[in-house]
PDB file of C-alpha atoms in Angstrom:
ATOM      1  CA  MET Z   1     -40.291   1.613 -11.456  1.00 56.00           C
ATOM      2  CA  LYS Z   2     -41.796   1.581  -7.975  1.00 53.00           C
ATOM      3  CA  ASN Z   3     -44.540  -0.842  -9.060  1.00 60.00           C
ATOM      4  CA  TRP Z   4     -41.976  -3.113 -10.675  1.00 55.00           C
ATOM      5  CA  MET Z   5     -39.928  -3.189  -7.466  1.00 52.00           C
ATOM      6  CA  LEU Z   6     -43.017  -4.041  -5.436  1.00 54.00           C
ATOM      7  CA  ARG Z   7     -43.926  -6.897  -7.782  1.00 59.00           C
ATOM      8  CA  HIS Z   8     -40.399  -8.288  -7.616  1.00 55.00           C
ATOM      9  CA  GLN Z   9     -39.701  -7.462  -3.982  1.00 56.00           C
ATOM     10  CA  SER Z  10     -39.228 -11.096  -3.019  1.00 60.00           C
ATOM     11  CA  ARG Z  11     -36.782 -11.754  -5.853  1.00 59.00           C
ATOM     12  CA  LEU Z  12     -34.857  -8.546  -5.112  1.00 51.00           C
ATOM     13  CA  MET Z  13     -34.510  -9.571  -1.480  1.00 59.00           C
ATOM     14  CA  GLN Z  14     -33.086 -12.897  -2.584  1.00 58.00           C
ATOM     15  CA  VAL Z  15     -30.567 -11.160  -4.816  1.00 54.00           C
ATOM     16  CA  ALA Z  16     -29.560  -8.823  -1.971  1.00 54.00           C
ATOM     17  CA  LYS Z  17     -29.096 -11.736   0.424  1.00 55.00           C
ATOM     18  CA  LEU Z  18     -27.157 -13.627  -2.205  1.00 54.00           C
ATOM     19  CA  GLY Z  19     -24.842 -10.660  -2.745  1.00 55.00           C
ATOM     20  CA  ALA Z  20     -24.215 -10.345   0.978  1.00 51.00           C
ATOM     21  CA  PHE Z  21     -23.603 -14.087   1.266  1.00 52.00           C
ATOM     22  CA  VAL Z  22     -21.179 -14.272  -1.647  1.00 51.00           C
ATOM     23  CA  GLY Z  23     -19.417 -11.137  -0.449  1.00 50.00           C
ATOM     24  CA  GLY Z  24     -18.949 -12.689   2.965  1.00 49.00           C
ATOM     25  CA  CYS Z  25     -17.614 -15.879   1.398  1.00 49.00           C
ATOM     26  CA  VAL Z  26     -15.151 -13.878  -0.679  1.00 44.00           C
ATOM     27  CA  LEU Z  27     -13.902 -12.070   2.405  1.00 41.00           C
ATOM     28  CA  LEU Z  28     -13.556 -15.327   4.314  1.00 41.00           C
ATOM     29  CA  THR Z  29     -11.645 -17.045   1.560  1.00 42.00           C
ATOM     30  CA  ALA Z  30      -9.459 -14.060   0.615  1.00 45.00           C
ATOM     31  CA  PRO Z  31      -5.743 -14.594   1.243  1.00 50.00           C
ATOM     32  CA  CYS Z  32      -4.142 -12.938   4.287  1.00 54.00           C
ATOM     33  CA  PHE Z  33      -0.688 -11.389   4.232  1.00 65.00           C
ATOM     34  CA  ALA Z  34       1.778 -10.294   6.901  1.00 70.00           C
ATOM     35  CA  ASP Z  35       5.455  -9.394   7.498  1.00 80.00           C
ATOM     36  CA  VAL Z  36       6.533  -5.788   6.762  1.00 84.00           C
ATOM     37  CA  GLY Z  37       4.092  -4.634   4.105  1.00 76.00           C
ATOM     38  CA  ASN Z  38       1.933  -7.756   4.466  1.00 76.00           C
ATOM     39  CA  ASN Z  39       4.136  -9.963   2.301  1.00 78.00           C
ATOM     40  CA  VAL Z  40       3.886 -13.401   3.894  1.00 82.00           C
ATOM     41  CA  ASP Z  41       0.928 -15.267   2.400  1.00 81.00           C
ATOM     42  CA  TYR Z  42      -0.688 -17.373   5.133  1.00 79.00           C
ATOM     43  CA  SER Z  43      -3.298 -18.766   2.743  1.00 71.00           C
ATOM     44  CA  SER Z  44      -0.708 -20.381   0.487  1.00 62.00           C
ATOM     45  CA  GLY Z  45       0.055 -23.030   3.071  1.00 52.00           C
ATOM     46  CA  SER Z  46       3.595 -21.770   3.371  1.00 43.00           C
ATOM     47  CA  SER Z  47       3.081 -20.682   6.951  1.00 38.00           C
ATOM     48  CA  GLY Z  48      -0.070 -22.441   7.989  1.00 36.00           C
ATOM     49  CA  SER Z  49      -0.674 -23.814  11.441  1.00 32.00           C
ATOM     50  CA  SER Z  50       0.936 -27.059  12.442  1.00 31.00           C
ATOM     51  CA  GLY Z  51      -2.117 -27.950  14.505  1.00 32.00           C
ATOM     52  CA  SER Z  52      -0.484 -27.179  17.837  1.00 32.00           C
ATOM     53  CA  SER Z  53      -2.407 -26.730  21.056  1.00 32.00           C
ATOM     54  CA  SER Z  54      -1.745 -22.995  21.058  1.00 30.00           C
ATOM     55  CA  GLY Z  55      -5.006 -22.309  19.254  1.00 34.00           C
ATOM     56  CA  SER Z  56      -3.468 -21.118  15.996  1.00 31.00           C
ATOM     57  CA  SER Z  57      -5.633 -21.059  12.903  1.00 32.00           C
ATOM     58  CA  SER Z  58      -4.636 -22.849   9.711  1.00 32.00           C
ATOM     59  CA  ALA Z  59      -5.254 -21.539   6.231  1.00 33.00           C
ATOM     60  CA  SER Z  60      -8.146 -23.969   5.902  1.00 34.00           C
ATOM     61  CA  SER Z  61     -10.018 -22.067   8.594  1.00 35.00           C
ATOM     62  CA  TYR Z  62     -10.791 -19.427   5.994  1.00 38.00           C
ATOM     63  CA  SER Z  63     -12.819 -21.815   3.862  1.00 40.00           C
ATOM     64  CA  ILE Z  64     -16.634 -22.057   4.039  1.00 44.00           C
ATOM     65  CA  ASP Z  65     -17.778 -24.286   6.892  1.00 43.00           C
ATOM     66  CA  PRO Z  66     -19.886 -27.422   6.077  1.00 47.00           C
ATOM     67  CA  TYR Z  67     -23.082 -26.014   7.614  1.00 45.00           C
ATOM     68  CA  THR Z  68     -22.940 -22.874   5.481  1.00 52.00           C
ATOM     69  CA  MET Z  69     -22.180 -25.002   2.424  1.00 57.00           C
ATOM     70  CA  MET Z  70     -25.241 -27.169   3.144  1.00 58.00           C
ATOM     71  CA  LEU Z  71     -27.479 -24.093   3.356  1.00 58.00           C
ATOM     72  CA  LEU Z  72     -26.062 -22.825   0.103  1.00 66.00           C
ATOM     73  CA  MET Z  73     -26.711 -26.143  -1.661  1.00 70.00           C
ATOM     74  CA  ARG Z  74     -30.295 -26.286  -0.412  1.00 67.00           C
ATOM     75  CA  TRP Z  75     -30.812 -22.718  -1.575  1.00 68.00           C
ATOM     76  CA  ILE Z  76     -29.443 -23.539  -5.020  1.00 73.00           C
ATOM     77  CA  MET Z  77     -31.710 -26.596  -5.322  1.00 73.00           C
ATOM     78  CA  ARG Z  78     -34.748 -24.422  -4.640  1.00 71.00           C
ATOM     79  CA  GLU Z  79     -33.619 -21.529  -6.817  1.00 71.00           C
ATOM     80  CA  PRO Z  80     -31.191 -22.817  -9.518  1.00 74.00           C
ATOM     81  CA  TRP Z  81     -31.056 -19.379 -11.169  1.00 72.00           C
ATOM     82  CA  ILE Z  82     -28.884 -18.032  -8.343  1.00 69.00           C
ATOM     83  CA  LEU Z  83     -25.957 -19.993  -9.753  1.00 72.00           C
ATOM     84  CA  ILE Z  84     -25.628 -17.315 -12.443  1.00 79.00           C
ATOM     85  CA  PRO Z  85     -24.784 -14.370 -10.137  1.00 74.00           C
ATOM     86  CA  ILE Z  86     -22.660 -16.645  -7.931  1.00 74.00           C
ATOM     87  CA  VAL Z  87     -20.527 -17.687 -10.887  1.00 75.00           C
ATOM     88  CA  LEU Z  88     -20.298 -14.096 -12.144  1.00 78.00           C
ATOM     89  CA  VAL Z  89     -19.263 -12.731  -8.745  1.00 72.00           C
ATOM     90  CA  LEU Z  90     -16.668 -15.459  -8.169  1.00 71.00           C
ATOM     91  CA  PHE Z  91     -15.308 -15.037 -11.702  1.00 72.00           C
ATOM     92  CA  PHE Z  92     -15.024 -11.284 -11.177  1.00 71.00           C
ATOM     93  CA  PHE Z  93     -13.190 -11.830  -7.880  1.00 64.00           C
ATOM     94  CA  TYR Z  94     -10.848 -14.360  -9.535  1.00 63.00           C
ATOM     95  CA  ARG Z  95      -9.989 -11.997 -12.383  1.00 65.00           C
ATOM     96  CA  SER Z  96      -9.506  -9.048 -10.018  1.00 61.00           C
ATOM     97  CA  ASN Z  97      -7.165 -11.125  -7.870  1.00 55.00           C
ATOM     98  CA  GLN Z  98      -5.152 -12.142 -10.931  1.00 54.00           C
ATOM     99  CA  ASN Z  99      -4.908  -8.534 -12.077  1.00 54.00           C
ATOM    100  CA  ARG Z 100      -3.487  -7.582  -8.671  1.00 46.00           C
ATOM    101  CA  GLY Z 101      -0.723 -10.125  -9.064  1.00 42.00           C
ATOM    102  CA  GLY Z 102      -2.360 -13.474  -8.302  1.00 41.00           C
ATOM    103  CA  ASN Z 103      -0.857 -15.612  -5.595  1.00 38.00           C
ATOM    104  CA  ARG Z 104       1.812 -13.527  -3.935  1.00 36.00           C
ATOM    105  CA  GLY Z 105       3.572 -16.654  -2.817  1.00 36.00           C
ATOM    106  CA  ASN Z 106       4.792 -17.214  -6.387  1.00 36.00           C
ATOM    107  CA  THR Z 107       7.086 -15.195  -8.600  1.00 33.00           C
ATOM    108  CA  GLN Z 108       5.306 -12.022  -9.632  1.00 35.00           C
ATOM    109  CA  SER Z 109       5.187 -10.720 -13.168  1.00 31.00           C
ATOM    110  CA  THR Z 110       7.331  -7.614 -13.547  1.00 35.00           C
ATOM    111  CA  SER Z 111       9.549  -6.023 -16.147  1.00 34.00           C
ATOM    112  CA  TYR Z 112      12.223  -8.558 -15.248  1.00 36.00           C
ATOM    113  CA  GLY Z 113       9.711 -11.387 -15.527  1.00 33.00           C
ATOM    114  CA  ARG Z 114       8.812 -10.325 -19.046  1.00 29.00           C
ATOM    115  CA  GLU Z 115      12.494 -10.553 -19.892  1.00 34.00           C
ATOM    116  CA  GLY Z 116      12.577 -14.015 -18.374  1.00 33.00           C
ATOM    117  CA  ALA Z 117      15.290 -13.168 -15.843  1.00 36.00           C
ATOM    118  CA  ARG Z 118      13.440 -12.168 -12.689  1.00 41.00           C
ATOM    119  CA  ASP Z 119      13.875 -15.238 -10.494  1.00 46.00           C
ATOM    120  CA  PHE Z 120      16.981 -15.734  -8.376  1.00 48.00           C
ATOM    121  CA  ARG Z 121      18.177 -18.776 -10.267  1.00 47.00           C
ATOM    122  CA  SER Z 122      18.444 -16.761 -13.486  1.00 45.00           C
ATOM    123  CA  TYR Z 123      20.631 -14.186 -11.773  1.00 46.00           C
ATOM    124  CA  GLU Z 124      22.774 -16.822 -10.094  1.00 50.00           C
ATOM    125  CA  ALA Z 125      23.255 -18.556 -13.438  1.00 44.00           C
ATOM    126  CA  MET Z 126      24.526 -15.282 -14.927  1.00 41.00           C
ATOM    127  CA  PRO Z 127      26.658 -13.765 -12.134  1.00 44.00           C
ATOM    128  CA  GLN Z 128      28.308 -11.273 -14.488  1.00 44.00           C
ATOM    129  CA  ALA Z 129      25.068 -10.011 -16.030  1.00 44.00           C
ATOM    130  CA  HIS Z 130      24.442  -7.428 -13.323  1.00 55.00           C
ATOM    131  CA  LYS Z 131      28.010  -6.692 -12.217  1.00 55.00           C
ATOM    132  CA  GLY Z 132      28.622  -4.640 -15.309  1.00 61.00           C
ATOM    133  CA  SER Z 133      26.054  -2.086 -14.248  1.00 79.00           C
ATOM    134  CA  LEU Z 134      27.825  -1.669 -10.895  1.00 87.00           C
ATOM    135  CA  ASN Z 135      31.006  -0.632 -12.710  1.00 88.00           C
ATOM    136  CA  GLN Z 136      29.116   2.416 -13.970  1.00 89.00           C
ATOM    137  CA  LEU Z 137      28.151   3.312 -10.392  1.00 91.00           C
ATOM    138  CA  MET Z 138      31.677   2.817  -9.078  1.00 91.00           C
ATOM    139  CA  GLU Z 139      33.117   5.048 -11.769  1.00 90.00           C
ATOM    140  CA  ALA Z 140      30.750   7.877 -10.796  1.00 90.00           C
ATOM    141  CA  ASP Z 141      31.027   7.153  -7.066  1.00 92.00           C
ATOM    142  CA  PRO Z 142      34.516   5.799  -6.182  1.00 91.00           C
ATOM    143  CA  HIS Z 143      33.660   5.444  -2.499  1.00 90.00           C
ATOM    144  CA  PHE Z 144      30.743   3.109  -3.187  1.00 93.00           C
ATOM    145  CA  SER Z 145      31.256  -0.315  -1.626  1.00 92.00           C
ATOM    146  CA  GLU Z 146      29.197  -3.431  -2.274  1.00 92.00           C
ATOM    147  CA  GLN Z 147      30.055  -4.756   1.156  1.00 92.00           C
ATOM    148  CA  MET Z 148      28.991  -1.526   2.857  1.00 92.00           C
ATOM    149  CA  LEU Z 149      25.729  -1.409   0.875  1.00 93.00           C
ATOM    150  CA  VAL Z 150      24.909  -5.037   1.720  1.00 94.00           C
ATOM    151  CA  SER Z 151      25.597  -4.334   5.391  1.00 93.00           C
ATOM    152  CA  LYS Z 152      23.310  -1.295   5.223  1.00 92.00           C
ATOM    153  CA  VAL Z 153      20.503  -3.313   3.605  1.00 95.00           C
ATOM    154  CA  ASN Z 154      20.809  -6.091   6.182  1.00 95.00           C
ATOM    155  CA  ASN Z 155      20.610  -3.522   8.959  1.00 93.00           C
ATOM    156  CA  MET Z 156      17.544  -1.906   7.347  1.00 94.00           C
ATOM    157  CA  PHE Z 157      15.855  -5.291   6.958  1.00 96.00           C
ATOM    158  CA  MET Z 158      16.243  -6.147  10.631  1.00 95.00           C
ATOM    159  CA  ARG Z 159      15.159  -2.700  11.827  1.00 93.00           C
ATOM    160  CA  LEU Z 160      12.051  -2.657   9.638  1.00 95.00           C
ATOM    161  CA  GLN Z 161      10.942  -6.081  10.833  1.00 96.00           C
ATOM    162  CA  LEU Z 162      11.392  -5.091  14.481  1.00 95.00           C
ATOM    163  CA  ALA Z 163       9.658  -1.717  14.027  1.00 95.00           C
ATOM    164  CA  TRP Z 164       6.727  -3.536  12.392  1.00 96.00           C
ATOM    165  CA  MET Z 165       6.451  -6.155  15.149  1.00 96.00           C
ATOM    166  CA  ASN Z 166       6.852  -3.614  17.967  1.00 96.00           C
ATOM    167  CA  LYS Z 167       4.373  -1.219  16.283  1.00 96.00           C
ATOM    168  CA  LYS Z 168       6.870   1.614  16.417  1.00 94.00           C
ATOM    169  CA  TRP Z 169       6.832   2.534  12.768  1.00 92.00           C
ATOM    170  CA  GLU Z 170       8.347   5.962  13.396  1.00 89.00           C
ATOM    171  CA  GLU Z 171      11.641   4.072  13.760  1.00 89.00           C
ATOM    172  CA  ALA Z 172      11.398   3.115  10.074  1.00 89.00           C
ATOM    173  CA  ARG Z 173      11.162   6.760   8.945  1.00 87.00           C
ATOM    174  CA  PRO Z 174      14.845   7.160   7.943  1.00 87.00           C
ATOM    175  CA  PHE Z 175      14.832   4.094   5.730  1.00 91.00           C
ATOM    176  CA  GLU Z 176      11.829   4.479   3.414  1.00 93.00           C
ATOM    177  CA  THR Z 177      10.518   7.001   0.906  1.00 92.00           C
ATOM    178  CA  ASP Z 178       7.452   8.988   1.909  1.00 89.00           C
ATOM    179  CA  ALA Z 179       5.099   6.899  -0.219  1.00 91.00           C
ATOM    180  CA  LEU Z 180       6.304   3.530   1.054  1.00 94.00           C
ATOM    181  CA  PHE Z 181       6.472   4.689   4.666  1.00 92.00           C
ATOM    182  CA  ASN Z 182       2.880   5.972   4.567  1.00 92.00           C
ATOM    183  CA  THR Z 183       1.621   2.800   2.886  1.00 93.00           C
ATOM    184  CA  HIS Z 184       3.221   0.590   5.512  1.00 95.00           C
ATOM    185  CA  LYS Z 185       1.988   2.874   8.280  1.00 94.00           C
ATOM    186  CA  MET Z 186      -1.615   2.481   7.108  1.00 94.00           C
ATOM    187  CA  GLN Z 187      -1.196  -1.296   7.036  1.00 94.00           C
ATOM    188  CA  LEU Z 188       0.306  -1.350  10.520  1.00 95.00           C
ATOM    189  CA  ASP Z 189      -2.441   0.919  11.826  1.00 95.00           C
ATOM    190  CA  GLN Z 190      -4.925  -1.815  10.908  1.00 94.00           C
ATOM    191  CA  PHE Z 191      -3.107  -4.214  13.240  1.00 95.00           C
ATOM    192  CA  ILE Z 192      -3.162  -1.592  15.991  1.00 96.00           C
ATOM    193  CA  GLN Z 193      -6.871  -0.824  15.542  1.00 95.00           C
ATOM    194  CA  THR Z 194      -7.842  -4.497  15.571  1.00 95.00           C
ATOM    195  CA  LYS Z 195      -5.569  -5.194  18.563  1.00 96.00           C
ATOM    196  CA  ARG Z 196      -3.389  -7.691  16.757  1.00 96.00           C
ATOM    197  CA  THR Z 197       0.381  -8.074  16.572  1.00 96.00           C
ATOM    198  CA  ASN Z 198       2.364  -9.586  13.732  1.00 96.00           C
ATOM    199  CA  ARG Z 199       5.126 -11.502  15.496  1.00 96.00           C
ATOM    200  CA  ILE Z 200       8.327 -11.897  13.463  1.00 96.00           C
ATOM    201  CA  GLU Z 201      10.891 -13.992  15.305  1.00 96.00           C
ATOM    202  CA  ASP Z 202      14.155 -15.878  14.744  1.00 96.00           C
ATOM    203  CA  ILE Z 203      15.039 -13.647  11.797  1.00 96.00           C
ATOM    204  CA  THR Z 204      17.943 -14.879   9.686  1.00 96.00           C
ATOM    205  CA  ILE Z 205      19.225 -13.170   6.553  1.00 96.00           C
ATOM    206  CA  LEU Z 206      20.543 -15.980   4.380  1.00 96.00           C
ATOM    207  CA  ASN Z 207      21.919 -13.949   1.503  1.00 95.00           C
ATOM    208  CA  THR Z 208      21.932 -10.400   0.163  1.00 96.00           C
ATOM    209  CA  ASP Z 209      23.141  -9.573  -3.327  1.00 94.00           C
ATOM    210  CA  ILE Z 210      23.094  -6.422  -5.460  1.00 94.00           C
ATOM    211  CA  LEU Z 211      21.419  -7.339  -8.717  1.00 92.00           C
ATOM    212  CA  LYS Z 212      21.378  -4.219 -10.837  1.00 91.00           C
ATOM    213  CA  TYR Z 213      22.174  -0.507 -10.951  1.00 93.00           C
ATOM    214  CA  TYR Z 214      20.310   1.863 -13.261  1.00 93.00           C
ATOM    215  CA  THR Z 215      19.166   5.475 -13.522  1.00 92.00           C
ATOM    216  CA  SER Z 216      15.880   7.188 -14.329  1.00 91.00           C
ATOM    217  CA  GLY Z 217      15.390  10.931 -14.397  1.00 91.00           C
ATOM    218  CA  ASP Z 218      17.177  12.624 -11.523  1.00 93.00           C
ATOM    219  CA  TYR Z 219      17.506   9.439  -9.484  1.00 94.00           C
ATOM    220  CA  GLU Z 220      19.548   6.251  -9.520  1.00 95.00           C
ATOM    221  CA  TYR Z 221      18.370   2.857  -8.364  1.00 95.00           C
ATOM    222  CA  LEU Z 222      19.732  -0.405  -6.991  1.00 95.00           C
ATOM    223  CA  ASP Z 223      17.835  -3.688  -7.096  1.00 95.00           C
ATOM    224  CA  VAL Z 224      18.918  -5.842  -4.166  1.00 95.00           C
ATOM    225  CA  ALA Z 225      17.973  -9.500  -3.669  1.00 95.00           C
ATOM    226  CA  ILE Z 226      17.356 -10.707  -0.126  1.00 96.00           C
ATOM    227  CA  LYS Z 227      16.860 -14.278   1.013  1.00 96.00           C
ATOM    228  CA  SER Z 228      15.624 -14.613   4.577  1.00 96.00           C
ATOM    229  CA  ARG Z 229      14.084 -17.040   7.020  1.00 96.00           C
ATOM    230  CA  PHE Z 230      11.895 -16.186  10.004  1.00 96.00           C
ATOM    231  CA  VAL Z 231       8.889 -17.262  12.035  1.00 96.00           C
ATOM    232  CA  ASP Z 232       5.804 -15.207  11.181  1.00 95.00           C
ATOM    233  CA  TYR Z 233       2.403 -15.298  12.874  1.00 96.00           C
ATOM    234  CA  VAL Z 234      -0.342 -12.983  14.152  1.00 96.00           C
ATOM    235  CA  VAL Z 235      -1.611 -12.954  17.733  1.00 96.00           C
ATOM    236  CA  ASN Z 236      -4.531 -11.395  19.556  1.00 96.00           C
ATOM    237  CA  ASP Z 237      -3.165  -8.679  21.868  1.00 97.00           C
ATOM    238  CA  GLU Z 238      -5.804  -9.292  24.514  1.00 96.00           C
ATOM    239  CA  ASN Z 239      -5.427 -13.033  25.051  1.00 96.00           C
ATOM    240  CA  GLY Z 240      -2.276 -13.974  23.151  1.00 94.00           C
ATOM    241  CA  GLN Z 241      -4.119 -16.440  20.918  1.00 96.00           C
ATOM    242  CA  VAL Z 242      -2.446 -17.205  17.603  1.00 96.00           C
ATOM    243  CA  LEU Z 243      -4.816 -16.071  14.868  1.00 95.00           C
ATOM    244  CA  LYS Z 244      -2.805 -16.747  11.724  1.00 93.00           C
ATOM    245  CA  GLY Z 245       0.473 -18.345  10.798  1.00 93.00           C
ATOM    246  CA  ASP Z 246       2.668 -20.891  12.550  1.00 93.00           C
ATOM    247  CA  GLN Z 247       4.688 -19.992  15.627  1.00 93.00           C
ATOM    248  CA  PHE Z 248       6.755 -23.181  15.426  1.00 94.00           C
ATOM    249  CA  ARG Z 249       7.737 -23.282  11.752  1.00 94.00           C
ATOM    250  CA  ALA Z 250       9.811 -20.801   9.789  1.00 95.00           C
ATOM    251  CA  VAL Z 251       9.023 -19.472   6.352  1.00 95.00           C
ATOM    252  CA  HIS Z 252      11.647 -18.762   3.686  1.00 95.00           C
ATOM    253  CA  MET Z 253      11.155 -15.522   1.758  1.00 94.00           C
ATOM    254  CA  GLN Z 254      12.926 -14.039  -1.246  1.00 94.00           C
ATOM    255  CA  TYR Z 255      12.551 -10.332  -2.000  1.00 94.00           C
ATOM    256  CA  ILE Z 256      13.730  -7.662  -4.363  1.00 95.00           C
ATOM    257  CA  TRP Z 257      14.349  -4.373  -2.587  1.00 96.00           C
ATOM    258  CA  LYS Z 258      14.491  -1.282  -4.801  1.00 96.00           C
ATOM    259  CA  LEU Z 259      16.725   1.440  -3.328  1.00 96.00           C
ATOM    260  CA  VAL Z 260      16.723   4.991  -4.648  1.00 95.00           C
ATOM    261  CA  ARG Z 261      19.171   7.880  -4.350  1.00 94.00           C
ATOM    262  CA  LYS Z 262      19.513  11.218  -6.111  1.00 92.00           C
ATOM    263  CA  GLN Z 263      22.017  11.140  -8.950  1.00 92.00           C
ATOM    264  CA  GLY Z 264      25.365  12.716  -8.239  1.00 88.00           C
ATOM    265  CA  VAL Z 265      25.254  12.066  -4.488  1.00 87.00           C
ATOM    266  CA  PRO Z 266      28.588  10.502  -3.441  1.00 87.00           C
ATOM    267  CA  THR Z 267      28.860   7.757  -0.867  1.00 87.00           C
ATOM    268  CA  ASN Z 268      29.938   9.118   2.482  1.00 75.00           C
ATOM    269  CA  ASP Z 269      33.368   7.555   2.959  1.00 58.00           C
ATOM    270  CA  ALA Z 270      33.055   8.152   6.701  1.00 49.00           C
ATOM    271  CA  HIS Z 271      30.107   5.710   6.642  1.00 51.00           C
ATOM    272  CA  VAL Z 272      27.589   7.771   8.614  1.00 53.00           C
ATOM    273  CA  GLU Z 273      25.504   5.376  10.674  1.00 56.00           C
ATOM    274  CA  ALA Z 274      21.735   5.068  10.300  1.00 58.00           C
ATOM    275  CA  THR Z 275      21.369   6.816  13.668  1.00 60.00           C
ATOM    276  CA  ALA Z 276      22.862  10.038  12.271  1.00 68.00           C
ATOM    277  CA  CYS Z 277      21.657  12.462   9.620  1.00 71.00           C
ATOM    278  CA  PRO Z 278      23.595  11.755   6.394  1.00 65.00           C
ATOM    279  CA  ASN Z 279      23.851  15.514   5.769  1.00 67.00           C
ATOM    280  CA  CYS Z 280      24.805  17.135   9.084  1.00 72.00           C
ATOM    281  CA  GLY Z 281      25.762  14.099  11.181  1.00 67.00           C
ATOM    282  CA  ALA Z 282      23.436  15.033  14.059  1.00 64.00           C
ATOM    283  CA  ASN Z 283      21.475  12.395  15.909  1.00 63.00           C
ATOM    284  CA  LEU Z 284      18.807  11.382  13.454  1.00 59.00           C
ATOM    285  CA  SER Z 285      15.411  12.868  14.283  1.00 62.00           C
ATOM    286  CA  ILE Z 286      13.095  12.989  11.280  1.00 58.00           C
ATOM    287  CA  ASN Z 287       9.714  14.681  11.318  1.00 55.00           C
ATOM    288  CA  GLN Z 288       6.595  13.541   9.449  1.00 52.00           C
ATOM    289  CA  ALA Z 289       7.726  15.430   6.335  1.00 52.00           C
ATOM    290  CA  GLY Z 290      10.889  13.307   6.173  1.00 62.00           C
ATOM    291  CA  ARG Z 291      13.191  16.195   7.127  1.00 65.00           C
ATOM    292  CA  CYS Z 292      16.050  16.270   9.584  1.00 73.00           C
ATOM    293  CA  GLU Z 293      14.900  18.446  12.490  1.00 68.00           C
ATOM    294  CA  TYR Z 294      18.432  19.866  12.909  1.00 65.00           C
ATOM    295  CA  CYS Z 295      19.477  20.884   9.387  1.00 74.00           C
ATOM    296  CA  ASP Z 296      16.068  20.704   7.658  1.00 66.00           C
ATOM    297  CA  SER Z 297      17.444  18.405   4.926  1.00 66.00           C
ATOM    298  CA  ILE Z 298      15.025  16.011   3.219  1.00 59.00           C
ATOM    299  CA  VAL Z 299      16.455  12.673   4.238  1.00 63.00           C
ATOM    300  CA  THR Z 300      13.831  10.198   3.057  1.00 64.00           C
ATOM    301  CA  LYS Z 301      13.830  11.235  -0.629  1.00 55.00           C
ATOM    302  CA  GLY Z 302      17.291   9.814  -1.147  1.00 71.00           C
ATOM    303  CA  ASP Z 303      18.914  13.232  -1.403  1.00 74.00           C
ATOM    304  CA  PHE Z 304      21.848  12.095   0.752  1.00 79.00           C
ATOM    305  CA  ASP Z 305      21.761   8.318   0.918  1.00 87.00           C
ATOM    306  CA  TRP Z 306      19.989   5.197  -0.360  1.00 93.00           C
ATOM    307  CA  VAL Z 307      16.414   4.698   0.883  1.00 93.00           C
ATOM    308  CA  LEU Z 308      13.922   1.930   0.224  1.00 96.00           C
ATOM    309  CA  SER Z 309      11.250   2.741  -2.347  1.00 95.00           C
ATOM    310  CA  GLU Z 310       9.705  -0.655  -3.153  1.00 95.00           C
ATOM    311  CA  ILE Z 311       9.522  -4.245  -1.895  1.00 95.00           C
ATOM    312  CA  GLU Z 312       8.631  -7.131  -4.185  1.00 93.00           C
ATOM    313  CA  VAL Z 313       8.154 -10.744  -3.126  1.00 92.00           C
ATOM    314  CA  ILE Z 314       9.829 -13.253  -5.446  1.00 91.00           C
ATOM    315  CA  SER Z 315       8.967 -16.497  -3.680  1.00 91.00           C
ATOM    316  CA  GLN Z 316       7.821 -18.036  -0.408  1.00 92.00           C
ATOM    317  CA  HIS Z 317       8.239 -21.561   0.892  1.00 87.00           C
ATOM    318  CA  LYS Z 318       8.729 -23.489   4.116  1.00 82.00           C
TER     319      LYS Z 318
END
């Protein structure tokens, strides 16, 4: 084996350099996401730079530059065989990206998508299709109010966006399940470590609608549709330079928020605010385990109120 490696040392070095080169190209051309949970797709052109003098980078800046392309072409002309691993690596990356959901700017394939009723237009065309499921919830929970729930979701949406932008994710603790909170925290930590800030400005919630109520195991769920518009871009904390996105043009986003609550928990008719523990009413102070520090109740599992367990992007456009 050692003798074979010595005889083919030159060819192995070429393969190693090729792998590093293709890997770098893949990283450069990979899509970039932002907004709470990295949902806005900058690479789709939906929030690309308008070419302003602020120094913002457009989605095209992630493509391979002409000089690198020229070197690659000269390399291929000398060694045509390298096209084989290049094609294989790019094909693997393409398939992996599709398996992860493809372009997140488009409607994603989910259980609703398989039924052909996931997009907003399908729901709007059948306004009574999901209302029937809410009757079941209202029978079990007479104090439940669509208006109150929509108001709660709108409040959560604004608070999450601001906590993300201000890098104070502990403020989002009351609103998300443990798993979602920790996932978003890891994503936000990457912005902090790289000294970047995802600016989310001029936030407008265009519409919020409860789509469906259903139960599974010991928990009950609500799917809530949110249409919003905001300006989304990433800046360098040290010099304020815009790195991604467009600070002068808003992006329109449509989401499905999945809320979860333990079955049998009634709506608090006193409408306890998000700043108070839904169990004891004390000023809300939740530790890293998701417990109220006053009454030791687990707040973020949905034992007392609706919390966010999943965010799905339905569409994105300017």
